Amino acid sequence: MPSKIWQTLGDALTTVSYPVKVNGEYTDQIFPQRGLRQGDPLSPYLFIICAEGLSALLQKAEVDGRIQGIKVCRGAPRINHLFFADDSLILMRSNGADAMELKNILHSYELVSGQVINRDKSSILYSPNTGENVRKQMSSALSITQEAKNEKYLGLPVAVGKSRKRTFEYIKQKVWVRIRGWQERLLSKASKEILVKAVAQAIPTYAMSCFDLTKSLCDELSSMIGRYWWSHQDKLNKIHWLSWDKLIRSKKKGGLGFRDLHLFNKAMLCHQAWRLLTKPDSLCAQVLKATYYPSVELLECTSRAGIS
């Protein structure tokens, strides 16, 4: 039960009971007064215990019907919270009763764990059909005034619209900012090669592992990198003595080993597909299967109009 978990956690945080030698004499109890130091190997374990306790409270509230999570479609599992390291995402209905229950759970968590919710850094993201009165009621109950209007969460877009190229335009801007800073330096070809492989072509990797960036955007990124490779400090538009198709060959075949970004994007997405095939019981696999291929297997499904 969550109450037992919190009671055990509270006892563990206040008193450590085991024989230990202090100043040449054994004692059964140590009363910590200065807390854990930064880098203490015990700290991550205590953090995980606290997170598990909060997760148990939220799940118990879901089972009791006091908080109701959301479903992305009819056959998908209901989700009321997701934890990413020290970042917590709580999903729930937009009504005052659920908000007050969540407030009570967070208050219990603060009392037992000693960790206080930073409401100045917290924000709420509403669905488009949420009325203004409901938004005010939720904001007042949770004491969170900031509304999440950012288009990205954990470095990735929250929603991908009709134009994927426009959604991932920020990746192109990041690469251009890097390249523009390098143009002011007098670098050798070996230094340029390292910067291209370790930085410029590594920037879109995180987004490529989850989204198809489209071939046109990948070609634009490759073209930008190619112009930088052949440029000099005084001139940007120099002659390209070799085509990009030859530069992406391995060095054994006479190329430089640069990435074909479009093929690399496909490989990253195939890795995600492999995870869906090998781990069908994972939360991600269950949600995607219920949404896109509920009656068939992944390799048997076909694309249809309107999918993301």
PDB file of C-alpha atoms in Angstrom:
ATOM      1  CA  MET A   1       0.000   0.000   0.000  1.00  0.00           C
ATOM      2  CA  PRO A   2       1.229   3.538  -0.672  1.00  0.00           C
ATOM      3  CA  SER A   3       0.805   4.491   3.015  1.00  0.00           C
ATOM      4  CA  LYS A   4       3.212   1.718   4.039  1.00  0.00           C
ATOM      5  CA  ILE A   5       5.694   2.822   1.385  1.00  0.00           C
ATOM      6  CA  TRP A   6       5.634   6.382   2.696  1.00  0.00           C
ATOM      7  CA  GLN A   7       5.915   5.229   6.306  1.00  0.00           C
ATOM      8  CA  THR A   8       8.948   3.105   5.442  1.00  0.00           C
ATOM      9  CA  LEU A   9      10.451   5.935   3.443  1.00  0.00           C
ATOM     10  CA  GLY A  10       9.884   8.418   6.239  1.00  0.00           C
ATOM     11  CA  ASP A  11      11.587   6.141   8.751  1.00  0.00           C
ATOM     12  CA  ALA A  12      14.516   5.574   6.384  1.00  0.00           C
ATOM     13  CA  LEU A  13      15.057   9.286   5.868  1.00  0.00           C
ATOM     14  CA  THR A  14      15.102  10.101   9.593  1.00  0.00           C
ATOM     15  CA  THR A  15      16.985   7.230  11.184  1.00  0.00           C
ATOM     16  CA  VAL A  16      19.537   4.701   9.945  1.00  0.00           C
ATOM     17  CA  SER A  17      19.634   1.643  12.230  1.00  0.00           C
ATOM     18  CA  TYR A  18      22.629  -0.653  11.843  1.00  0.00           C
ATOM     19  CA  PRO A  19      25.769  -1.270  13.939  1.00  0.00           C
ATOM     20  CA  VAL A  20      28.522   1.120  12.961  1.00  0.00           C
ATOM     21  CA  LYS A  21      31.763   2.167  14.570  1.00  0.00           C
ATOM     22  CA  VAL A  22      32.030   5.851  15.477  1.00  0.00           C
ATOM     23  CA  ASN A  23      35.064   7.216  17.358  1.00  0.00           C
ATOM     24  CA  GLY A  24      36.178   3.681  18.271  1.00  0.00           C
ATOM     25  CA  GLU A  25      32.791   2.614  19.718  1.00  0.00           C
ATOM     26  CA  TYR A  26      29.850   0.770  18.133  1.00  0.00           C
ATOM     27  CA  THR A  27      26.461   2.436  18.004  1.00  0.00           C
ATOM     28  CA  ASP A  28      23.092   1.207  16.695  1.00  0.00           C
ATOM     29  CA  GLN A  29      21.621   4.521  15.540  1.00  0.00           C
ATOM     30  CA  ILE A  30      22.849   7.439  13.472  1.00  0.00           C
ATOM     31  CA  PHE A  31      20.844  10.618  13.252  1.00  0.00           C
ATOM     32  CA  PRO A  32      21.858  12.451  10.050  1.00  0.00           C
ATOM     33  CA  GLN A  33      21.804  16.232  10.431  1.00  0.00           C
ATOM     34  CA  ARG A  34      23.524  17.543   7.288  1.00  0.00           C
ATOM     35  CA  GLY A  35      21.726  15.485   4.653  1.00  0.00           C
ATOM     36  CA  LEU A  36      23.355  13.806   1.671  1.00  0.00           C
ATOM     37  CA  ARG A  37      26.266  15.462  -0.021  1.00  0.00           C
ATOM     38  CA  GLN A  38      26.305  16.052  -3.747  1.00  0.00           C
ATOM     39  CA  GLY A  39      27.645  12.969  -5.509  1.00  0.00           C
ATOM     40  CA  ASP A  40      26.738  10.621  -2.652  1.00  0.00           C
ATOM     41  CA  PRO A  41      26.136   7.136  -4.170  1.00  0.00           C
ATOM     42  CA  LEU A  42      23.062   6.696  -1.959  1.00  0.00           C
ATOM     43  CA  SER A  43      21.321   9.796  -3.350  1.00  0.00           C
ATOM     44  CA  PRO A  44      20.042   8.290  -6.651  1.00  0.00           C
ATOM     45  CA  TYR A  45      18.492   5.347  -4.819  1.00  0.00           C
ATOM     46  CA  LEU A  46      16.602   7.610  -2.427  1.00  0.00           C
ATOM     47  CA  PHE A  47      15.418   9.679  -5.392  1.00  0.00           C
ATOM     48  CA  ILE A  48      14.107   6.545  -7.138  1.00  0.00           C
ATOM     49  CA  ILE A  49      12.330   5.431  -3.947  1.00  0.00           C
ATOM     50  CA  CYS A  50      10.610   8.810  -3.700  1.00  0.00           C
ATOM     51  CA  ALA A  51       9.603   8.673  -7.365  1.00  0.00           C
ATOM     52  CA  GLU A  52       8.192   5.157  -6.904  1.00  0.00           C
ATOM     53  CA  GLY A  53       6.178   6.373  -3.940  1.00  0.00           C
ATOM     54  CA  LEU A  54       4.703   9.236  -5.959  1.00  0.00           C
ATOM     55  CA  SER A  55       3.927   6.840  -8.811  1.00  0.00           C
ATOM     56  CA  ALA A  56       2.149   4.473  -6.365  1.00  0.00           C
ATOM     57  CA  LEU A  57       0.006   7.315  -5.025  1.00  0.00           C
ATOM     58  CA  LEU A  58      -1.032   8.381  -8.531  1.00  0.00           C
ATOM     59  CA  GLN A  59      -1.818   4.802  -9.552  1.00  0.00           C
ATOM     60  CA  LYS A  60      -3.862   4.226  -6.378  1.00  0.00           C
ATOM     61  CA  ALA A  61      -5.863   7.383  -7.093  1.00  0.00           C
ATOM     62  CA  GLU A  62      -6.481   6.092 -10.629  1.00  0.00           C
ATOM     63  CA  VAL A  63      -7.708   2.721  -9.347  1.00  0.00           C
ATOM     64  CA  ASP A  64      -9.998   4.384  -6.804  1.00  0.00           C
ATOM     65  CA  GLY A  65     -11.449   6.670  -9.474  1.00  0.00           C
ATOM     66  CA  ARG A  66     -10.285   9.863  -7.787  1.00  0.00           C
ATOM     67  CA  ILE A  67      -8.115  10.797 -10.792  1.00  0.00           C
ATOM     68  CA  GLN A  68      -8.714   9.725 -14.351  1.00  0.00           C
ATOM     69  CA  GLY A  69      -5.903   9.669 -16.890  1.00  0.00           C
ATOM     70  CA  ILE A  70      -6.284   9.991 -20.634  1.00  0.00           C
ATOM     71  CA  LYS A  71      -6.466   7.639 -23.614  1.00  0.00           C
ATOM     72  CA  VAL A  72      -5.230   8.513 -27.082  1.00  0.00           C
ATOM     73  CA  CYS A  73      -7.853   6.195 -28.581  1.00  0.00           C
ATOM     74  CA  ARG A  74     -10.507   3.694 -27.485  1.00  0.00           C
ATOM     75  CA  GLY A  75      -8.312   0.590 -27.176  1.00  0.00           C
ATOM     76  CA  ALA A  76      -5.221   2.305 -25.789  1.00  0.00           C
ATOM     77  CA  PRO A  77      -4.168   2.012 -22.121  1.00  0.00           C
ATOM     78  CA  ARG A  78      -5.077   4.858 -19.829  1.00  0.00           C
ATOM     79  CA  ILE A  79      -2.099   6.948 -18.682  1.00  0.00           C
ATOM     80  CA  ASN A  80      -2.059   9.412 -15.802  1.00  0.00           C
ATOM     81  CA  HIS A  81       1.670  10.100 -15.373  1.00  0.00           C
ATOM     82  CA  LEU A  82       5.040   9.778 -17.090  1.00  0.00           C
ATOM     83  CA  PHE A  83       8.404  10.332 -15.395  1.00  0.00           C
ATOM     84  CA  PHE A  84      11.556  11.368 -17.272  1.00  0.00           C
ATOM     85  CA  ALA A  85      14.468  11.529 -14.803  1.00  0.00           C
ATOM     86  CA  ASP A  86      13.590  14.572 -12.650  1.00  0.00           C
ATOM     87  CA  ASP A  87      10.816  15.793 -14.980  1.00  0.00           C
ATOM     88  CA  SER A  88       7.235  14.700 -14.257  1.00  0.00           C
ATOM     89  CA  LEU A  89       4.347  14.792 -16.713  1.00  0.00           C
ATOM     90  CA  ILE A  90       0.890  14.240 -15.197  1.00  0.00           C
ATOM     91  CA  LEU A  91      -2.066  13.590 -17.546  1.00  0.00           C
ATOM     92  CA  MET A  92      -5.609  14.045 -16.249  1.00  0.00           C
ATOM     93  CA  ARG A  93      -9.088  15.353 -16.939  1.00  0.00           C
ATOM     94  CA  SER A  94      -9.741  19.072 -16.826  1.00  0.00           C
ATOM     95  CA  ASN A  95     -12.014  19.403 -13.810  1.00  0.00           C
ATOM     96  CA  GLY A  96     -11.748  20.829 -10.331  1.00  0.00           C
ATOM     97  CA  ALA A  97     -12.193  17.534  -8.457  1.00  0.00           C
ATOM     98  CA  ASP A  98      -9.218  15.890 -10.158  1.00  0.00           C
ATOM     99  CA  ALA A  99      -7.142  19.022  -9.636  1.00  0.00           C
ATOM    100  CA  MET A 100      -7.844  19.086  -5.899  1.00  0.00           C
ATOM    101  CA  GLU A 101      -7.017  15.369  -5.593  1.00  0.00           C
ATOM    102  CA  LEU A 102      -3.722  15.929  -7.401  1.00  0.00           C
ATOM    103  CA  LYS A 103      -2.968  18.837  -5.092  1.00  0.00           C
ATOM    104  CA  ASN A 104      -3.513  16.594  -2.033  1.00  0.00           C
ATOM    105  CA  ILE A 105      -1.230  13.885  -3.481  1.00  0.00           C
ATOM    106  CA  LEU A 106       1.555  16.360  -4.188  1.00  0.00           C
ATOM    107  CA  HIS A 107       1.173  17.823  -0.700  1.00  0.00           C
ATOM    108  CA  SER A 108       1.564  14.359   0.851  1.00  0.00           C
ATOM    109  CA  TYR A 109       4.618  13.768  -1.307  1.00  0.00           C
ATOM    110  CA  GLU A 110       6.173  17.032  -0.138  1.00  0.00           C
ATOM    111  CA  LEU A 111       5.595  16.260   3.546  1.00  0.00           C
ATOM    112  CA  VAL A 112       7.126  12.786   3.416  1.00  0.00           C
ATOM    113  CA  SER A 113       9.975  13.190   0.923  1.00  0.00           C
ATOM    114  CA  GLY A 114      11.055  16.702   1.876  1.00  0.00           C
ATOM    115  CA  GLN A 115      11.010  17.727  -1.781  1.00  0.00           C
ATOM    116  CA  VAL A 116       8.907  20.780  -2.602  1.00  0.00           C
ATOM    117  CA  ILE A 117       7.172  21.239  -5.942  1.00  0.00           C
ATOM    118  CA  ASN A 118       8.512  24.308  -7.754  1.00  0.00           C
ATOM    119  CA  ARG A 119       5.292  25.827  -9.061  1.00  0.00           C
ATOM    120  CA  ASP A 120       7.142  28.718 -10.697  1.00  0.00           C
ATOM    121  CA  LYS A 121       8.755  26.214 -13.078  1.00  0.00           C
ATOM    122  CA  SER A 122       5.576  24.159 -13.481  1.00  0.00           C
ATOM    123  CA  SER A 123       3.102  24.742 -16.288  1.00  0.00           C
ATOM    124  CA  ILE A 124      -0.199  23.375 -17.595  1.00  0.00           C
ATOM    125  CA  LEU A 125      -0.970  22.368 -21.163  1.00  0.00           C
ATOM    126  CA  TYR A 126      -4.696  22.316 -22.007  1.00  0.00           C
ATOM    127  CA  SER A 127      -6.443  20.670 -24.926  1.00  0.00           C
ATOM    128  CA  PRO A 128      -7.777  23.174 -27.504  1.00  0.00           C
ATOM    129  CA  ASN A 129     -11.421  22.549 -26.544  1.00  0.00           C
ATOM    130  CA  THR A 130     -10.907  23.424 -22.845  1.00  0.00           C
ATOM    131  CA  GLY A 131     -13.046  26.408 -21.821  1.00  0.00           C
ATOM    132  CA  GLU A 132     -11.658  29.502 -20.155  1.00  0.00           C
ATOM    133  CA  ASN A 133     -13.599  28.905 -16.928  1.00  0.00           C
ATOM    134  CA  VAL A 134     -12.175  25.402 -16.591  1.00  0.00           C
ATOM    135  CA  ARG A 135      -8.669  26.705 -17.184  1.00  0.00           C
ATOM    136  CA  LYS A 136      -9.029  29.265 -14.423  1.00  0.00           C
ATOM    137  CA  GLN A 137     -10.438  26.621 -12.066  1.00  0.00           C
ATOM    138  CA  MET A 138      -7.522  24.242 -12.736  1.00  0.00           C
ATOM    139  CA  SER A 139      -4.937  26.992 -12.390  1.00  0.00           C
ATOM    140  CA  SER A 140      -6.407  28.157  -9.089  1.00  0.00           C
ATOM    141  CA  ALA A 141      -6.668  24.664  -7.601  1.00  0.00           C
ATOM    142  CA  LEU A 142      -3.067  23.710  -8.473  1.00  0.00           C
ATOM    143  CA  SER A 143      -1.611  27.195  -7.820  1.00  0.00           C
ATOM    144  CA  ILE A 144       0.064  27.107 -11.240  1.00  0.00           C
ATOM    145  CA  THR A 145      -0.403  30.255 -13.263  1.00  0.00           C
ATOM    146  CA  GLN A 146       1.928  29.508 -16.157  1.00  0.00           C
ATOM    147  CA  GLU A 147       0.370  27.938 -19.240  1.00  0.00           C
ATOM    148  CA  ALA A 148       2.617  25.794 -21.426  1.00  0.00           C
ATOM    149  CA  LYS A 149       2.752  27.354 -24.866  1.00  0.00           C
ATOM    150  CA  ASN A 150       6.116  25.983 -25.968  1.00  0.00           C
ATOM    151  CA  GLU A 151       6.160  23.967 -29.145  1.00  0.00           C
ATOM    152  CA  LYS A 152       8.847  21.580 -27.848  1.00  0.00           C
ATOM    153  CA  TYR A 153       9.087  19.294 -24.826  1.00  0.00           C
ATOM    154  CA  LEU A 154      12.358  17.582 -23.840  1.00  0.00           C
ATOM    155  CA  GLY A 155      13.918  18.899 -27.035  1.00  0.00           C
ATOM    156  CA  LEU A 156      11.287  17.496 -29.434  1.00  0.00           C
ATOM    157  CA  PRO A 157       8.135  19.029 -30.972  1.00  0.00           C
ATOM    158  CA  VAL A 158       4.951  18.441 -28.989  1.00  0.00           C
ATOM    159  CA  ALA A 159       2.838  18.212 -32.137  1.00  0.00           C
ATOM    160  CA  VAL A 160       3.761  17.754 -35.792  1.00  0.00           C
ATOM    161  CA  GLY A 161       1.464  19.644 -38.138  1.00  0.00           C
ATOM    162  CA  LYS A 162       0.795  19.153 -41.817  1.00  0.00           C
ATOM    163  CA  SER A 163       4.211  20.544 -42.770  1.00  0.00           C
ATOM    164  CA  ARG A 164       6.950  18.436 -41.195  1.00  0.00           C
ATOM    165  CA  LYS A 165       9.552  20.569 -42.929  1.00  0.00           C
ATOM    166  CA  ARG A 166       8.287  23.655 -41.104  1.00  0.00           C
ATOM    167  CA  THR A 167       8.083  21.785 -37.790  1.00  0.00           C
ATOM    168  CA  PHE A 168      11.741  20.715 -37.941  1.00  0.00           C
ATOM    169  CA  GLU A 169      13.049  23.985 -39.318  1.00  0.00           C
ATOM    170  CA  TYR A 170      14.703  24.605 -35.949  1.00  0.00           C
ATOM    171  CA  ILE A 171      17.183  21.786 -36.687  1.00  0.00           C
ATOM    172  CA  LYS A 172      18.278  23.563 -39.833  1.00  0.00           C
ATOM    173  CA  GLN A 173      18.735  26.766 -37.854  1.00  0.00           C
ATOM    174  CA  LYS A 174      20.872  24.979 -35.258  1.00  0.00           C
ATOM    175  CA  VAL A 175      23.169  23.548 -37.912  1.00  0.00           C
ATOM    176  CA  TRP A 176      23.449  26.932 -39.650  1.00  0.00           C
ATOM    177  CA  VAL A 177      24.371  28.706 -36.413  1.00  0.00           C
ATOM    178  CA  ARG A 178      27.162  26.204 -35.805  1.00  0.00           C
ATOM    179  CA  ILE A 179      28.502  26.448 -39.339  1.00  0.00           C
ATOM    180  CA  ARG A 180      28.407  30.236 -39.319  1.00  0.00           C
ATOM    181  CA  GLY A 181      30.587  30.252 -36.206  1.00  0.00           C
ATOM    182  CA  TRP A 182      33.091  27.879 -37.800  1.00  0.00           C
ATOM    183  CA  GLN A 183      33.412  30.004 -40.946  1.00  0.00           C
ATOM    184  CA  GLU A 184      35.232  32.694 -38.985  1.00  0.00           C
ATOM    185  CA  ARG A 185      38.060  30.291 -38.118  1.00  0.00           C
ATOM    186  CA  LEU A 186      40.925  29.137 -40.282  1.00  0.00           C
ATOM    187  CA  LEU A 187      40.613  25.357 -40.038  1.00  0.00           C
ATOM    188  CA  SER A 188      42.343  22.510 -41.817  1.00  0.00           C
ATOM    189  CA  LYS A 189      40.418  19.869 -43.747  1.00  0.00           C
ATOM    190  CA  ALA A 190      40.983  17.363 -40.931  1.00  0.00           C
ATOM    191  CA  SER A 191      39.483  19.784 -38.391  1.00  0.00           C
ATOM    192  CA  LYS A 192      36.516  20.442 -40.686  1.00  0.00           C
ATOM    193  CA  GLU A 193      35.926  16.716 -41.053  1.00  0.00           C
ATOM    194  CA  ILE A 194      35.799  16.252 -37.287  1.00  0.00           C
ATOM    195  CA  LEU A 195      33.378  19.168 -36.843  1.00  0.00           C
ATOM    196  CA  VAL A 196      31.098  17.911 -39.618  1.00  0.00           C
ATOM    197  CA  LYS A 197      30.942  14.333 -38.294  1.00  0.00           C
ATOM    198  CA  ALA A 198      30.911  15.008 -34.534  1.00  0.00           C
ATOM    199  CA  VAL A 199      28.747  18.132 -34.440  1.00  0.00           C
ATOM    200  CA  ALA A 200      26.894  19.170 -37.606  1.00  0.00           C
ATOM    201  CA  GLN A 201      25.660  15.701 -38.562  1.00  0.00           C
ATOM    202  CA  ALA A 202      25.038  14.753 -34.919  1.00  0.00           C
ATOM    203  CA  ILE A 203      22.617  17.632 -34.180  1.00  0.00           C
ATOM    204  CA  PRO A 204      19.543  16.017 -35.857  1.00  0.00           C
ATOM    205  CA  THR A 205      20.212  12.536 -34.414  1.00  0.00           C
ATOM    206  CA  TYR A 206      17.834  12.912 -31.456  1.00  0.00           C
ATOM    207  CA  ALA A 207      14.920  14.052 -33.621  1.00  0.00           C
ATOM    208  CA  MET A 208      15.707  11.425 -36.269  1.00  0.00           C
ATOM    209  CA  SER A 209      15.275   8.663 -33.707  1.00  0.00           C
ATOM    210  CA  CYS A 210      11.575   9.554 -33.362  1.00  0.00           C
ATOM    211  CA  PHE A 211      10.465  11.405 -36.520  1.00  0.00           C
ATOM    212  CA  ASP A 212      10.833  11.245 -40.289  1.00  0.00           C
ATOM    213  CA  LEU A 213      12.426  14.593 -41.139  1.00  0.00           C
ATOM    214  CA  THR A 214      11.548  14.217 -44.867  1.00  0.00           C
ATOM    215  CA  LYS A 215      14.073  13.766 -47.645  1.00  0.00           C
ATOM    216  CA  SER A 216      13.900  17.417 -48.696  1.00  0.00           C
ATOM    217  CA  LEU A 217      14.992  18.658 -45.255  1.00  0.00           C
ATOM    218  CA  CYS A 218      17.799  16.070 -45.104  1.00  0.00           C
ATOM    219  CA  ASP A 219      18.974  17.184 -48.559  1.00  0.00           C
ATOM    220  CA  GLU A 220      18.997  20.822 -47.431  1.00  0.00           C
ATOM    221  CA  LEU A 221      21.084  19.935 -44.378  1.00  0.00           C
ATOM    222  CA  SER A 222      23.516  17.957 -46.536  1.00  0.00           C
ATOM    223  CA  SER A 223      23.752  20.834 -49.014  1.00  0.00           C
ATOM    224  CA  MET A 224      24.514  23.263 -46.192  1.00  0.00           C
ATOM    225  CA  ILE A 225      27.241  20.985 -44.814  1.00  0.00           C
ATOM    226  CA  GLY A 226      28.657  20.457 -48.322  1.00  0.00           C
ATOM    227  CA  ARG A 227      28.982  24.203 -48.930  1.00  0.00           C
ATOM    228  CA  TYR A 228      30.843  24.556 -45.655  1.00  0.00           C
ATOM    229  CA  TRP A 229      33.169  21.658 -46.504  1.00  0.00           C
ATOM    230  CA  TRP A 230      34.293  23.186 -49.803  1.00  0.00           C
ATOM    231  CA  SER A 231      34.360  26.787 -48.583  1.00  0.00           C
ATOM    232  CA  HIS A 232      37.385  28.801 -47.536  1.00  0.00           C
ATOM    233  CA  GLN A 233      37.600  31.487 -44.870  1.00  0.00           C
ATOM    234  CA  ASP A 234      37.258  34.292 -47.437  1.00  0.00           C
ATOM    235  CA  LYS A 235      34.754  32.661 -49.796  1.00  0.00           C
ATOM    236  CA  LEU A 236      31.709  30.529 -49.034  1.00  0.00           C
ATOM    237  CA  ASN A 237      30.591  29.478 -52.507  1.00  0.00           C
ATOM    238  CA  LYS A 238      33.566  27.560 -53.874  1.00  0.00           C
ATOM    239  CA  ILE A 239      33.646  24.848 -56.525  1.00  0.00           C
ATOM    240  CA  HIS A 240      32.509  21.423 -55.319  1.00  0.00           C
ATOM    241  CA  TRP A 241      35.166  19.186 -56.796  1.00  0.00           C
ATOM    242  CA  LEU A 242      33.322  16.005 -55.789  1.00  0.00           C
ATOM    243  CA  SER A 243      29.606  15.307 -55.521  1.00  0.00           C
ATOM    244  CA  TRP A 244      27.996  14.664 -52.143  1.00  0.00           C
ATOM    245  CA  ASP A 245      27.233  11.068 -53.195  1.00  0.00           C
ATOM    246  CA  LYS A 246      30.980  10.424 -53.348  1.00  0.00           C
ATOM    247  CA  LEU A 247      31.700  12.153 -50.035  1.00  0.00           C
ATOM    248  CA  ILE A 248      29.254   9.907 -48.139  1.00  0.00           C
ATOM    249  CA  ARG A 249      31.088   6.763 -49.271  1.00  0.00           C
ATOM    250  CA  SER A 250      33.305   5.014 -46.761  1.00  0.00           C
ATOM    251  CA  LYS A 251      36.990   5.869 -46.799  1.00  0.00           C
ATOM    252  CA  LYS A 252      37.769   2.372 -48.063  1.00  0.00           C
ATOM    253  CA  LYS A 253      35.779   3.198 -51.198  1.00  0.00           C
ATOM    254  CA  GLY A 254      37.376   6.602 -51.743  1.00  0.00           C
ATOM    255  CA  GLY A 255      34.919   8.773 -49.810  1.00  0.00           C
ATOM    256  CA  LEU A 256      35.104  10.643 -46.518  1.00  0.00           C
ATOM    257  CA  GLY A 257      32.548   8.655 -44.527  1.00  0.00           C
ATOM    258  CA  PHE A 258      30.017  11.459 -44.145  1.00  0.00           C
ATOM    259  CA  ARG A 259      26.475  10.368 -43.291  1.00  0.00           C
ATOM    260  CA  ASP A 260      23.647  10.109 -45.758  1.00  0.00           C
ATOM    261  CA  LEU A 261      21.191  11.843 -43.436  1.00  0.00           C
ATOM    262  CA  HIS A 262      18.073  10.465 -45.116  1.00  0.00           C
ATOM    263  CA  LEU A 263      19.274   6.852 -44.914  1.00  0.00           C
ATOM    264  CA  PHE A 264      20.456   7.453 -41.342  1.00  0.00           C
ATOM    265  CA  ASN A 265      16.980   8.772 -40.472  1.00  0.00           C
ATOM    266  CA  LYS A 266      15.421   5.587 -41.886  1.00  0.00           C
ATOM    267  CA  ALA A 267      17.858   3.436 -39.918  1.00  0.00           C
ATOM    268  CA  MET A 268      16.958   5.206 -36.671  1.00  0.00           C
ATOM    269  CA  LEU A 269      13.243   4.693 -37.336  1.00  0.00           C
ATOM    270  CA  CYS A 270      13.860   1.012 -38.121  1.00  0.00           C
ATOM    271  CA  HIS A 271      15.486   0.759 -34.698  1.00  0.00           C
ATOM    272  CA  GLN A 272      12.237   2.033 -33.168  1.00  0.00           C
ATOM    273  CA  ALA A 273      10.279  -0.506 -35.224  1.00  0.00           C
ATOM    274  CA  TRP A 274      12.553  -3.252 -33.905  1.00  0.00           C
ATOM    275  CA  ARG A 275      11.759  -2.169 -30.354  1.00  0.00           C
ATOM    276  CA  LEU A 276       8.028  -2.425 -31.128  1.00  0.00           C
ATOM    277  CA  LEU A 277       8.516  -5.937 -32.508  1.00  0.00           C
ATOM    278  CA  THR A 278      10.729  -7.234 -29.700  1.00  0.00           C
ATOM    279  CA  LYS A 279       8.958  -5.478 -26.800  1.00  0.00           C
ATOM    280  CA  PRO A 280       5.229  -5.546 -27.626  1.00  0.00           C
ATOM    281  CA  ASP A 281       4.271  -5.205 -23.947  1.00  0.00           C
ATOM    282  CA  SER A 282       5.978  -1.831 -23.487  1.00  0.00           C
ATOM    283  CA  LEU A 283       3.769   1.214 -22.961  1.00  0.00           C
ATOM    284  CA  CYS A 284       4.899   2.827 -26.222  1.00  0.00           C
ATOM    285  CA  ALA A 285       4.152  -0.343 -28.212  1.00  0.00           C
ATOM    286  CA  GLN A 286       0.681  -0.682 -26.677  1.00  0.00           C
ATOM    287  CA  VAL A 287      -0.248   2.937 -27.440  1.00  0.00           C
ATOM    288  CA  LEU A 288       1.021   2.825 -31.045  1.00  0.00           C
ATOM    289  CA  LYS A 289      -0.612  -0.526 -31.752  1.00  0.00           C
ATOM    290  CA  ALA A 290      -3.994   0.625 -30.459  1.00  0.00           C
ATOM    291  CA  THR A 291      -3.728   3.811 -32.513  1.00  0.00           C
ATOM    292  CA  TYR A 292      -2.363   2.652 -35.863  1.00  0.00           C
ATOM    293  CA  TYR A 293      -2.624  -1.151 -36.241  1.00  0.00           C
ATOM    294  CA  PRO A 294      -5.072  -2.543 -33.644  1.00  0.00           C
ATOM    295  CA  SER A 295      -6.131  -5.660 -35.572  1.00  0.00           C
ATOM    296  CA  VAL A 296      -2.873  -6.637 -37.335  1.00  0.00           C
ATOM    297  CA  GLU A 297       0.832  -6.887 -36.583  1.00  0.00           C
ATOM    298  CA  LEU A 298       3.340  -4.127 -37.260  1.00  0.00           C
ATOM    299  CA  LEU A 299       4.780  -5.701 -40.435  1.00  0.00           C
ATOM    300  CA  GLU A 300       1.278  -6.263 -41.830  1.00  0.00           C
ATOM    301  CA  CYS A 301      -0.110  -2.761 -41.310  1.00  0.00           C
ATOM    302  CA  THR A 302      -0.499  -0.255 -44.152  1.00  0.00           C
ATOM    303  CA  SER A 303      -0.440   3.525 -44.021  1.00  0.00           C
ATOM    304  CA  ARG A 304      -3.650   5.469 -44.331  1.00  0.00           C
ATOM    305  CA  ALA A 305      -4.554   9.081 -44.854  1.00  0.00           C
ATOM    306  CA  GLY A 306      -4.375  11.359 -41.834  1.00  0.00           C
ATOM    307  CA  ILE A 307      -1.775   9.453 -39.792  1.00  0.00           C
ATOM    308  CA  SER A 308       1.070  11.334 -38.146  1.00  0.00           C
TER     309      SER A 308
END
